[in-house]
XYZ file of C-alpha atoms in Angstrom:
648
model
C 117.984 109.668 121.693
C 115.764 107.252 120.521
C 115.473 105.095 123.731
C 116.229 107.824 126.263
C 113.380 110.480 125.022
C 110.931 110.859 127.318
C 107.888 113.762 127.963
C 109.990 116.321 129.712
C 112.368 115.818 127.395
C 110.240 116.766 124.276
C 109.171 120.194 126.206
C 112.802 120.454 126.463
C 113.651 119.917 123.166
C 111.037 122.421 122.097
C 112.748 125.154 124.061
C 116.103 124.272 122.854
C 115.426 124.870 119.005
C 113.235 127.838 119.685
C 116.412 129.677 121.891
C 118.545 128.416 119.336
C 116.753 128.854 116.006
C 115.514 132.635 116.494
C 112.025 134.245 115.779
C 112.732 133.475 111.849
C 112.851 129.809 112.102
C 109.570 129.335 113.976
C 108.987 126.380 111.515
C 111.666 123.947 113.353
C 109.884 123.373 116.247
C 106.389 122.716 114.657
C 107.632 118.969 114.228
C 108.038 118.517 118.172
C 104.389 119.935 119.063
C 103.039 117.904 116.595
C 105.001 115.162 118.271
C 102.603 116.592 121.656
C 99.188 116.706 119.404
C 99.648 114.583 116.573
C 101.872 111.716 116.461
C 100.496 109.882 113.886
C 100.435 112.882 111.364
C 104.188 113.755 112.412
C 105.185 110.180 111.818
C 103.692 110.556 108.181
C 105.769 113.614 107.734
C 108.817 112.087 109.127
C 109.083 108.998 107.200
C 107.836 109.789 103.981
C 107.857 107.459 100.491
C 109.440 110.102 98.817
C 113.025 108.742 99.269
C 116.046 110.605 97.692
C 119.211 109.096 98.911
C 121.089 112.352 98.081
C 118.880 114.220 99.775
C 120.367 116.737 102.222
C 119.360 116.204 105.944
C 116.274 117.912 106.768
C 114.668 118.427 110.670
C 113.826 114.955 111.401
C 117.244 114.340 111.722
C 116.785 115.373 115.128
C 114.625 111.795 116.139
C 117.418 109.499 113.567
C 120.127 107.828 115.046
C 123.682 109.292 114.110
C 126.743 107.595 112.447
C 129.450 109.998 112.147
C 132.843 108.701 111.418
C 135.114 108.121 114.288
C 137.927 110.815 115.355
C 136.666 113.459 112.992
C 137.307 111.149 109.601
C 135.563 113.278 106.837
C 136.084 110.642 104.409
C 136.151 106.411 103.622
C 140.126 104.599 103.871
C 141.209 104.052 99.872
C 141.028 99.992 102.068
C 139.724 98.495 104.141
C 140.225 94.748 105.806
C 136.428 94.394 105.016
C 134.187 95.273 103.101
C 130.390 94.681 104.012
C 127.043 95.657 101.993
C 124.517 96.057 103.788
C 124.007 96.949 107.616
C 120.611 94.364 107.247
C 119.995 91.430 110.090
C 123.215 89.887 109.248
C 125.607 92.687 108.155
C 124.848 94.711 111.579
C 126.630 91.041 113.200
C 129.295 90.940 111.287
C 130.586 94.308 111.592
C 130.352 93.864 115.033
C 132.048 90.614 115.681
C 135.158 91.591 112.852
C 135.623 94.958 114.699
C 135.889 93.427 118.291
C 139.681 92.872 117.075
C 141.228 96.158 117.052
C 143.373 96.087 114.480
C 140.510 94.799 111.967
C 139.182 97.957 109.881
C 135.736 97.271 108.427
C 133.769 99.387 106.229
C 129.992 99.121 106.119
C 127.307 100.453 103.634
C 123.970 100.788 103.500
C 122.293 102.632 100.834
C 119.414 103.257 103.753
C 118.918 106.035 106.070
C 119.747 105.555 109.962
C 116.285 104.248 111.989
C 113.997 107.090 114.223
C 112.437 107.647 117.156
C 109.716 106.607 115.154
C 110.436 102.992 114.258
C 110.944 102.261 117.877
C 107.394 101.724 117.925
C 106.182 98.034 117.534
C 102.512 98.804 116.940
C 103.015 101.087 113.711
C 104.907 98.060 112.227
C 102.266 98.441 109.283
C 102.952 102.083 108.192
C 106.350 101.488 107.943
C 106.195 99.055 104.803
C 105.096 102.112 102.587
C 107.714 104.775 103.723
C 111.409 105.922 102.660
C 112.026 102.989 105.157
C 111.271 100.563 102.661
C 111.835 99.482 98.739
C 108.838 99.531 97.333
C 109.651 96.614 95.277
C 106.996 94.173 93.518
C 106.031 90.919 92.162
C 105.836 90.689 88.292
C 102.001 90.019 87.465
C 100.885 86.735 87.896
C 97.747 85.877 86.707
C 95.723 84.219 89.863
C 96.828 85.549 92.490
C 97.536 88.927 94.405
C 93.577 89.720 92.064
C 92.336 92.446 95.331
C 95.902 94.360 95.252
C 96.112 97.486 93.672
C 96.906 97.091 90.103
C 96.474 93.070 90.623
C 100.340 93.175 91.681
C 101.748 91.493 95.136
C 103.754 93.950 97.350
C 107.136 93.024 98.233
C 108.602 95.760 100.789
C 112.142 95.016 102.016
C 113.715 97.362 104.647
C 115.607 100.443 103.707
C 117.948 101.624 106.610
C 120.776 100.909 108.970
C 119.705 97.708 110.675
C 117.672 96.538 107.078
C 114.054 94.703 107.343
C 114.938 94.572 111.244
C 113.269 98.390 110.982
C 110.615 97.528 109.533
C 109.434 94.331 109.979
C 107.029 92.545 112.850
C 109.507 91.681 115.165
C 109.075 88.037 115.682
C 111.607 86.069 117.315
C 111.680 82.361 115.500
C 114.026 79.901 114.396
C 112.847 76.763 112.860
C 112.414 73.342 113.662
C 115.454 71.393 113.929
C 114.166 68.564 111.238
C 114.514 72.368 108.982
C 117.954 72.389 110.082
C 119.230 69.141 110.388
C 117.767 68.153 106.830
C 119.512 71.350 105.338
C 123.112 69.963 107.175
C 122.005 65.937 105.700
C 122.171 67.630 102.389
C 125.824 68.296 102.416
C 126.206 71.807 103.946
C 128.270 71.018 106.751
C 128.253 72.991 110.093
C 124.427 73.512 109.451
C 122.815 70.927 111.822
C 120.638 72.255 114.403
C 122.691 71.670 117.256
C 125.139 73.274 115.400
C 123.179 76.365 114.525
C 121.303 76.499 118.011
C 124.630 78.016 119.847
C 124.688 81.005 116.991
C 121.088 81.806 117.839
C 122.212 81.788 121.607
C 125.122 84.089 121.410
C 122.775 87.088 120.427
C 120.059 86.473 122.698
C 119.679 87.795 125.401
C 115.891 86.386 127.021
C 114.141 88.318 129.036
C 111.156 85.746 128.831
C 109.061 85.694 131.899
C 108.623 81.858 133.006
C 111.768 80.700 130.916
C 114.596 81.960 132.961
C 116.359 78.648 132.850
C 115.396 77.141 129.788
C 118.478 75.415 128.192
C 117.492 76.691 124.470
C 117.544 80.234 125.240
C 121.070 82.810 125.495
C 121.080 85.412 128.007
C 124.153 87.525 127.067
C 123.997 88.316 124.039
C 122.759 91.824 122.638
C 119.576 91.417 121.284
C 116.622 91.343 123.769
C 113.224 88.918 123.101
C 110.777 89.264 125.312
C 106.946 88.630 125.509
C 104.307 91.592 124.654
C 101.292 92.930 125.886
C 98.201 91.168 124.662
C 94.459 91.553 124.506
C 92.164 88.556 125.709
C 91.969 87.184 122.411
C 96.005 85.951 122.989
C 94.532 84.086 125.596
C 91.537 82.570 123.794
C 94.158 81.304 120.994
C 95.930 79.300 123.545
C 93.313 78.171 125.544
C 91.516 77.192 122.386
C 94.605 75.390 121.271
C 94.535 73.070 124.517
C 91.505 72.231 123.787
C 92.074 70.731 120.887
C 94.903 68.774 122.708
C 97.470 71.327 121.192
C 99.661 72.196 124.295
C 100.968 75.689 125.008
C 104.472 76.026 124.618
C 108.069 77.531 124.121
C 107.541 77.407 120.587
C 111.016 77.797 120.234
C 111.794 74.979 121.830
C 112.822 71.741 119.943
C 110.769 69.321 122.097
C 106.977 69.732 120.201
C 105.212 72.003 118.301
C 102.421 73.874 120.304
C 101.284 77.556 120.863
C 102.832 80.399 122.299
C 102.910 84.000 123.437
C 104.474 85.396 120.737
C 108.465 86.119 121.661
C 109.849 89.878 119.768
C 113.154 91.159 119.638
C 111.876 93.805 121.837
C 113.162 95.651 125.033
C 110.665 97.132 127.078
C 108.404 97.743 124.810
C 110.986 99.243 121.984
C 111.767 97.777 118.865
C 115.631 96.174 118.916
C 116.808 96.379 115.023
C 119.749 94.928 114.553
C 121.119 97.992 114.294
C 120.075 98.758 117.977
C 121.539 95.601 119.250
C 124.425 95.404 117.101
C 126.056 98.716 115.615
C 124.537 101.528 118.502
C 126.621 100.759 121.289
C 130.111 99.872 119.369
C 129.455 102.493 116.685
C 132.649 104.512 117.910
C 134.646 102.592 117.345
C 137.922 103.631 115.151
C 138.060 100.595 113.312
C 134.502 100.707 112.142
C 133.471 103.660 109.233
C 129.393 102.794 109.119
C 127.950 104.992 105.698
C 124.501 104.954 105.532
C 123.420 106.586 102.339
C 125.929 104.349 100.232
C 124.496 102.801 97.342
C 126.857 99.853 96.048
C 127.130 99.388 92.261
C 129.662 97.052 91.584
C 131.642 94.264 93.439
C 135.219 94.811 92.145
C 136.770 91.382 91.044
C 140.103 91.004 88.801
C 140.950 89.060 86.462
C 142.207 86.261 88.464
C 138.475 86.552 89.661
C 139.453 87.823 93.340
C 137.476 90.249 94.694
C 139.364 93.074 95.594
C 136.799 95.884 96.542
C 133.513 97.643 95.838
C 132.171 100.690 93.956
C 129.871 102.986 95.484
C 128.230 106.080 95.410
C 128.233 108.671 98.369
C 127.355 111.894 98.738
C 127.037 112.375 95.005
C 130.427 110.551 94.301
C 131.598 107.483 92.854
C 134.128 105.575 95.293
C 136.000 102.621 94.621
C 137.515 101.342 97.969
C 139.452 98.023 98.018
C 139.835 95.181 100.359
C 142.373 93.321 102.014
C 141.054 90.440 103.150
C 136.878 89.918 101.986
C 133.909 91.523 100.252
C 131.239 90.339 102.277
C 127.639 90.430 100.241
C 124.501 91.204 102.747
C 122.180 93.159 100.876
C 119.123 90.670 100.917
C 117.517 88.166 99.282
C 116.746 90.866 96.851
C 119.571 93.103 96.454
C 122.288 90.431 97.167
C 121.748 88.181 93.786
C 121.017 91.837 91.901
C 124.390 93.150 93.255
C 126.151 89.754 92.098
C 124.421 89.672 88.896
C 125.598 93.590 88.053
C 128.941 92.354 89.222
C 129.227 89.531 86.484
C 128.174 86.537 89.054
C 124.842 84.872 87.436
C 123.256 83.146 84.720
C 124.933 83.714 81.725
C 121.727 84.241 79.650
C 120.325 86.706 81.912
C 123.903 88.554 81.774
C 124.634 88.449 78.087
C 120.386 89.610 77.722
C 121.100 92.756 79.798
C 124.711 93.607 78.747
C 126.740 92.353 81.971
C 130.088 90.662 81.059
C 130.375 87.050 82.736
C 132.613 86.792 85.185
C 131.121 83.655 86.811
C 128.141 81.825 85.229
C 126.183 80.694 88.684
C 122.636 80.122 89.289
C 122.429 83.462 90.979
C 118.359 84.310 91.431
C 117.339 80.876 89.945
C 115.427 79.961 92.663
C 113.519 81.720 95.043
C 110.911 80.827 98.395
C 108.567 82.899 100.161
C 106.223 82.389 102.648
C 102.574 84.051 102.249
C 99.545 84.762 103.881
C 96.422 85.224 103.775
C 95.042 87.828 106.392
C 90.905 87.408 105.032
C 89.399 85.165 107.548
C 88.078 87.495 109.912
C 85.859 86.523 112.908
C 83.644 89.441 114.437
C 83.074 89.266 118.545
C 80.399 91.012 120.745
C 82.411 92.058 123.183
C 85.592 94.680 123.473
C 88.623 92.474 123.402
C 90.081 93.662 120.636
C 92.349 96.465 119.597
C 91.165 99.387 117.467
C 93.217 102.382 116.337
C 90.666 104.761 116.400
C 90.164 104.049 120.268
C 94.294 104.245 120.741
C 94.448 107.503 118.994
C 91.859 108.841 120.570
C 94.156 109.514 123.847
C 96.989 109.461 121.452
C 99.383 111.470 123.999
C 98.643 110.125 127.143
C 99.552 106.429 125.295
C 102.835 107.966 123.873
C 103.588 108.931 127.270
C 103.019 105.997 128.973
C 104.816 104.138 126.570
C 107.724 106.587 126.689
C 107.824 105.657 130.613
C 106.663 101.934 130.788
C 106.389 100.799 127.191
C 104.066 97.950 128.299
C 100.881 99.995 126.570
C 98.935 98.793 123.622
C 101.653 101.063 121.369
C 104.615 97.561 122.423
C 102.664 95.300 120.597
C 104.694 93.537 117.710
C 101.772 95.549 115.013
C 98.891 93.592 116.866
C 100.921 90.349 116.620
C 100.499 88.530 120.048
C 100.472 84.470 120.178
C 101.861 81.834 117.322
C 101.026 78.281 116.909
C 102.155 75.338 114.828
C 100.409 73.053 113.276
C 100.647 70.102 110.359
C 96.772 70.234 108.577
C 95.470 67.524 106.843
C 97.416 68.285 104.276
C 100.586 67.175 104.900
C 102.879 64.402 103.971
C 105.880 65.015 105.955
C 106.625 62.298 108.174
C 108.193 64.215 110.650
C 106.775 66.027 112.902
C 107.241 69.383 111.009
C 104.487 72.183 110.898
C 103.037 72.964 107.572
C 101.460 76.123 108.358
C 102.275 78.496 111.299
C 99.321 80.952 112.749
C 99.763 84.321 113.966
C 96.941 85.295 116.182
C 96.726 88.910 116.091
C 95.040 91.338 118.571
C 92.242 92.159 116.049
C 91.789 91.932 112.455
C 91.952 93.834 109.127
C 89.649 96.121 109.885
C 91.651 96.949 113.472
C 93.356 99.981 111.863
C 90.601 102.911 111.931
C 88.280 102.198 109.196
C 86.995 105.338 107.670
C 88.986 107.831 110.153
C 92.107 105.773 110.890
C 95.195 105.539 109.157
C 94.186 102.114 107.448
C 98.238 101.594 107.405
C 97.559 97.530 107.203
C 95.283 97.539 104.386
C 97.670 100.185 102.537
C 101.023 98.434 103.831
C 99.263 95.238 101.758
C 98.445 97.630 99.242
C 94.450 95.946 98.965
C 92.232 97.958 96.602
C 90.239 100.160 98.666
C 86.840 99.294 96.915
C 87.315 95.800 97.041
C 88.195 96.256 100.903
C 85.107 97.666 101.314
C 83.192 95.484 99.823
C 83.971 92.799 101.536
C 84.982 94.235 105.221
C 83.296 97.711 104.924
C 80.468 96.597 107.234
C 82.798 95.575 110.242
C 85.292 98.546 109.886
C 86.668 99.493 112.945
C 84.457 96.807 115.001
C 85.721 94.340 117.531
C 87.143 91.625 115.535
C 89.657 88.361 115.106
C 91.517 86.894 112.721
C 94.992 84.623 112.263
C 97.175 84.930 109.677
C 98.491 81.147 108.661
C 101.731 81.373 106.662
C 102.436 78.599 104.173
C 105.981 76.975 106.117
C 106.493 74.694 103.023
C 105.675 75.755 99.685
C 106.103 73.765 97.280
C 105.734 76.708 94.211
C 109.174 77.904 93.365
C 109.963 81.351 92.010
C 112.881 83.014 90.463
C 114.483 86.456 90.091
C 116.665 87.895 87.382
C 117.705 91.515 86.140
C 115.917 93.829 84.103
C 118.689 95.938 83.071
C 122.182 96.837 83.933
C 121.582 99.715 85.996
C 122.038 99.256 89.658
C 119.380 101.070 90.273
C 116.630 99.305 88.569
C 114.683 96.834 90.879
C 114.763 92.979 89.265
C 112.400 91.303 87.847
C 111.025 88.969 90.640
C 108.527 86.042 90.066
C 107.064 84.563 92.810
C 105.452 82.120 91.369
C 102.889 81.974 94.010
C 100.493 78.927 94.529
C 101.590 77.158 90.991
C 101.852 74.084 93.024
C 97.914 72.351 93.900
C 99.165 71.299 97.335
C 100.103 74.544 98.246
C 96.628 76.050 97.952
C 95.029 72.958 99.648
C 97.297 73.429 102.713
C 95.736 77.076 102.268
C 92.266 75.974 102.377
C 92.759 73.579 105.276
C 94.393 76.012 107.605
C 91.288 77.947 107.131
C 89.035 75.157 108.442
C 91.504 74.684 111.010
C 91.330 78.591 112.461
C 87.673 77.958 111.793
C 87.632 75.047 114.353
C 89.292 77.293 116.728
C 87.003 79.568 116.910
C 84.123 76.997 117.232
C 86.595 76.314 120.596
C 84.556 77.370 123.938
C 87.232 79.881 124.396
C 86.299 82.370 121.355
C 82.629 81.610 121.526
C 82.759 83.562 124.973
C 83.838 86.406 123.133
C 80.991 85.861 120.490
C 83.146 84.728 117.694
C 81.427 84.930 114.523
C 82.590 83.783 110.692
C 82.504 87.384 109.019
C 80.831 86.697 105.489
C 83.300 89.005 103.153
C 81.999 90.059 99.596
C 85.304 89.256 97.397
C 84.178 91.210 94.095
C 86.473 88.863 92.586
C 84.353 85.537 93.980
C 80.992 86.604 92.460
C 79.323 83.420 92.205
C 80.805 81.651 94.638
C 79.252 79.474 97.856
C 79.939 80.987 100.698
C 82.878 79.086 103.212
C 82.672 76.875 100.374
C 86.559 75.392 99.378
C 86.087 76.923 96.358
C 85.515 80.544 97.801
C 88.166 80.164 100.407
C 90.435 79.144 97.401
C 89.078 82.222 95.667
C 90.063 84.337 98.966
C 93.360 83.504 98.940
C 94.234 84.254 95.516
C 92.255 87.494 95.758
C 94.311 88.676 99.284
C 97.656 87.055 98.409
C 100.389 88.557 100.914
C 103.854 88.103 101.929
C 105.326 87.823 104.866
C 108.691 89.315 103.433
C 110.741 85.774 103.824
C 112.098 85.333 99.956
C 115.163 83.216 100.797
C 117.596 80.759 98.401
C 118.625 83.221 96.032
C 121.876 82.979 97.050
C 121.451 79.248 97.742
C 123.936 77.365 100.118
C 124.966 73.635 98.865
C 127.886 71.212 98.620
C 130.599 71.469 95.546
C 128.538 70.015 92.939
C 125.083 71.164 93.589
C 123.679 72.588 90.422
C 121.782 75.109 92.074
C 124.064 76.476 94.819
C 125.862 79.323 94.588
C 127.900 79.950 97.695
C 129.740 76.756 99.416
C 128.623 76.068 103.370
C 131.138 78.639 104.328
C 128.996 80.839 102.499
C 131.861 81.713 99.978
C 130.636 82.475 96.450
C 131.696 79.446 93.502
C 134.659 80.035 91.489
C 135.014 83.647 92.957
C 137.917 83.927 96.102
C 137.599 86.606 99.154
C 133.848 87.215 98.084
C 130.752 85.567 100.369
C 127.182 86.157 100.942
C 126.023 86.060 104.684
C 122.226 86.657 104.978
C 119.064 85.447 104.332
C 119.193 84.782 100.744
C 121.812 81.727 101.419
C 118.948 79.356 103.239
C 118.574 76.693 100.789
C 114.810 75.446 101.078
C 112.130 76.948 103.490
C 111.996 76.919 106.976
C 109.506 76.879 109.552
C 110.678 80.247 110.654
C 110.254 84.089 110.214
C 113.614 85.319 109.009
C 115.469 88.024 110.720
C 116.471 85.781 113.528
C 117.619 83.065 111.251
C 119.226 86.184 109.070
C 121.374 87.048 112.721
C 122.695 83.595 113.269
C 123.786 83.617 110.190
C 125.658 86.712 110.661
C 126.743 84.715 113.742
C 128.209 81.936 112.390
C 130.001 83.541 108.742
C 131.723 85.483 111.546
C 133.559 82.882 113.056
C 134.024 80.701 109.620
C 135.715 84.781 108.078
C 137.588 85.057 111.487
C 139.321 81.314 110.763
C 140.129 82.663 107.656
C 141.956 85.414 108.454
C 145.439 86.278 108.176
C 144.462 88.539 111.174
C 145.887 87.461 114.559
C 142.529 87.051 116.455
């Protein structure tokens, strides 16, 4: 319903629950005409923070995607061929690619709810990372960093539904250089070379890139679309600045050289493509395949022989213990996949005998942990109307839905303002490769893009930034015409950790990020700065009037203004992730003291049990993470298909 919906149809739909809901339930169809008058306030009913995984379905069913058992099935097999946790980035894949054999039976779970109507929408990308939609997990404190967050403490939202961050996140389509890849395969994890990896990224693609058609790095048949977005001028001022400072524009996907680029989103026409959409919607009928969202996993069952043999859940107020014939395959996370293993007796035995968890396997499970972060500050304020502002979007707020209903080529398909990335090395670096150190996201407008005082100020509250200090230091350019980029740290060189905080399953872990504990990493900070500061020195963003925004950090009191010191100061006070914790579940050859799964992703010491997603990536990558997250959902396919003692 999702992608068919369309104007008539919501006048339709109207009519439909009045006839068949009677004069006493007049409140059912209140949701659709707000849908008419007030999207964004029927969006905030809709997807609401107050999650309850047993709660009963309510009206907004009507807009979620549906996953009923095939042929009438009321309940889960006692086994299963498969078992998979998680219906994330990579666990949408896998069911998919184990269930094109028919006589495979998979089970998938997902403790999240099945995606909307309403996260179809690229531009509310923002709202979504404070929503039922999301864990609301966080950082413990770190002193120095994360200081203009509410309650000094960084956000870490990770997606919370059938299809996983996919829902939730940006929708930005990249996949790392192949010096990221190639290193990663020179370090003993066979298969892993970029070559290697480039033909998994293919077989999901399918590019609908305008001006690429017959570019040898991009796949064409596969189920996930990536195409290019609508963009204000300033997309165009980014590259254009770029060339002038000899930077070309580019396929920044490309291996050939680093440059900038429209920005590429798993996207089609305008809609968001999860990997649910791409990878569970269409085949979801079939009888091989039992897809539970709502299923909260507890326990990986393993014997004594240490085999895993199954999982223990909870569904629909029940505990379930379903076994396995041939694998348990892990794909909760970076977050949930080392707390599942940990709960399951696969960790550090110190953490495990702290908390009460027998030891099963002692592994470095959570022992080291990457994330790439941001900071979104630097904002540049222009004299002319370039940019995008909510206020002005809501303002016809139906005739955009409808438009993008029809056409979905509106300012409501951008990737949540996102619109051109480039890749640079600063000043900074000592890689003698030519790898980037910092990537920049030029977005369609700024901080203060999302309504000031009227608007729905979902990016400042997604980032959870302390509304006085916000307003402080952007409150005079609130809802103006503005620019920023975001650069993301590729490289860091700070390592944190995660461990558990308890034994109950559903306790978040304790997760230390460890943010900018390494000097380099806050001079590569610093530098990108200058460098977005050169840029818009370029001819191309002084047209616009680009302008160095002064902002008032209450927490840089007596600091120089665009001094190093201040932008140091900046950063620490607006420290944000970009969601991209990887190596929890680190990759490595027999022998590596801090791997935990083998390069066929299968977990030390532990048979029939492997981790496919996200958290396996050994050391950062120049690279956003869900597409990296599907090729790796890619590739464990083929390795568990090779395993099989299913005729294939």
């Amino acid at each position: 319903m999702a992608l068919k919906i369309n104007g008539a149809m919501i006048i339709i739909v109207c009519q439909c629950l009045y006839v068949s809901s009677g004069p006493n339930h007049m409140d059912l169809i209140k949701p659709i005409q707000t849908l008419v008058q007030k999207p964004m306030d029927l969006l905030k009913l809709a997807v609401s923070s107050n999650y309850d995984e047993n709660k009963p379905n309510d009206i907004f069913d009507i807009f979620r995607d549906k996953y009923p058992l095939p042929n009438n099935v009321k309940a889960p097999y006692s086994q299963y061929d498969y078992i998979i946790i998680g219906a994330g980035s990579a666990g949408c894949v896998v069911a998919n690619r184990l269930t094109e054999n028919p006589n495979t039976t998979v089970l998938l779970l997902e403790v999240g709810r099945p995606e909307s109507l309403f996260t179809d929408l690229p531009s509310i990308a923002p709202y979504f990372q404070r929503t039922e939609y999301s864990w609301p997990y966080y950082m413990e404190p770190q002193p120095g960093v994360c200081m203009g967050m509410i309650n000094k403490k960084c956000y870490w939202p990770r997606g919370r539904a059938v299809g996983g961050s996919s829902v939730i996140n940006y929708m930005i389509y990249t996949r790392g250089r192949p010096q990221d890849w190639n290193r990663i395969a020179a370090k003993g994890n066979y298969g892993w070379s970029y070559d290697e990896v480039l033909e998994y990224y293919k077989k999901s693609e399918r590019a609908s890139l305008l001006g690429l058609e017959d570019s040898p790095y991009h796949g064409r048949k596969g189920e996930m679309n990536i195409e290019f977005t609508p963009t204000t001028p300033l997309a165009d001022a980014f590259l254009e600045a770029g060339r002038i400072l000899g930077i070309p524009t580019t396929d920044y996907n490309a291996p050939e050289q680093l440059g900038f680029g429209y920005v590429q989103t798993n996207t089609d026409s305008g809609r968001r493509v999860s990997a649910a959409k791409a990878f569970l919607h269409n085949i979801k009928k079939r009888t091989n395949l039992h897809i539970l969202p709502l299923a909260r996993a507890t326990k990986i069952l393993i014997n004594e022989d240490k085999v895993a043999y199954g999982v223990q859940f909870t569904w629909r107020k029940q505990l379930w213990k379903i076994r396995t014939r041939e694998e348990v395959i892990l794909s909760a996370g970076p977050i949930a996949s080392p707390q599942l293993l940990m709960l399951s007796g696969i960790g550090p035995r110190d953490n495990l005998e702290r908390v009460g968890v027998p030891v099963v396997q002692d592994l470095p499970v959570g022992r080291t942990l990457y994330d790439h972060i941001t900071f979104p500050g630097l904002v540049f304020t222009l004299n002319t109307s370039a940019s995008l502002i909510e206020n002005q979007i809501t303002s016809n707020a139906l005739t955009n839905l409808i438009e993008w209903i029809q056409y979905g080529n509106n300012e409501l398909a951008t990737a949540g303002a996102a619109e051109a990335i480039g890749y640079i090395k600063t000043i900074e670096s000592d890689d003698p490769e030519n790898v980037p150190d910092i990537e920049l996201i030029s977005i369609g407008g700024s901080l203060v893009s999302d309504g000031g005082a009227s608007g729905s100020k979902s990016v400042r509250r997604g980032m959870m930034i302390q509304e006085e200090l916000f307003d402080k230091a952007y409150g005079p350019i609130d809802a103006t015409y503005t620019w920023t980029a975001f650069p993301m740290l590729l490289h860091p060189k700070s390592v944190g950790y995660l461990e558990l905080k308890d034994n109950n399953p559903k306790s978040p872990p304790l997760m230390y990020g460890n943010y900018l504990t390494h000097p380099k990493d806050i001079k590569t900070f610093v530098a990108s700065i200058r460098f977005i500061q050169t840029l818009a020195e370029t001819e191309a963003f002084q047209r616009l009037g680009a302008k160095l925004h002064p902002a008032q950090f209450s927490t840089c009191p007596d600091l120089l203004l665009n001094s190093d010191e201040y932008w140091e100061c900046g950063v620490r006070t607006l420290t944000a992730t970009l969601h991209h914790q990887i190596a929890t579940c680190r990759m490595g050859p027999e022998g590596d003291p801090q791997a935990v799964v083998d390069p066929e992703l299968r977990v030390y010491g532990i048979r029939r049990l492997r981790v496919v997603d996200s958290s396996i990536i050994p050391e950062p990558i120049s690279s956003h993470t869900h597409a990296p997250a599907v090729m790796i959902g890619e590739k464990a396919s083929d390795m568990i298909k090779a395993s099989s003692t299913n005729v294939w």
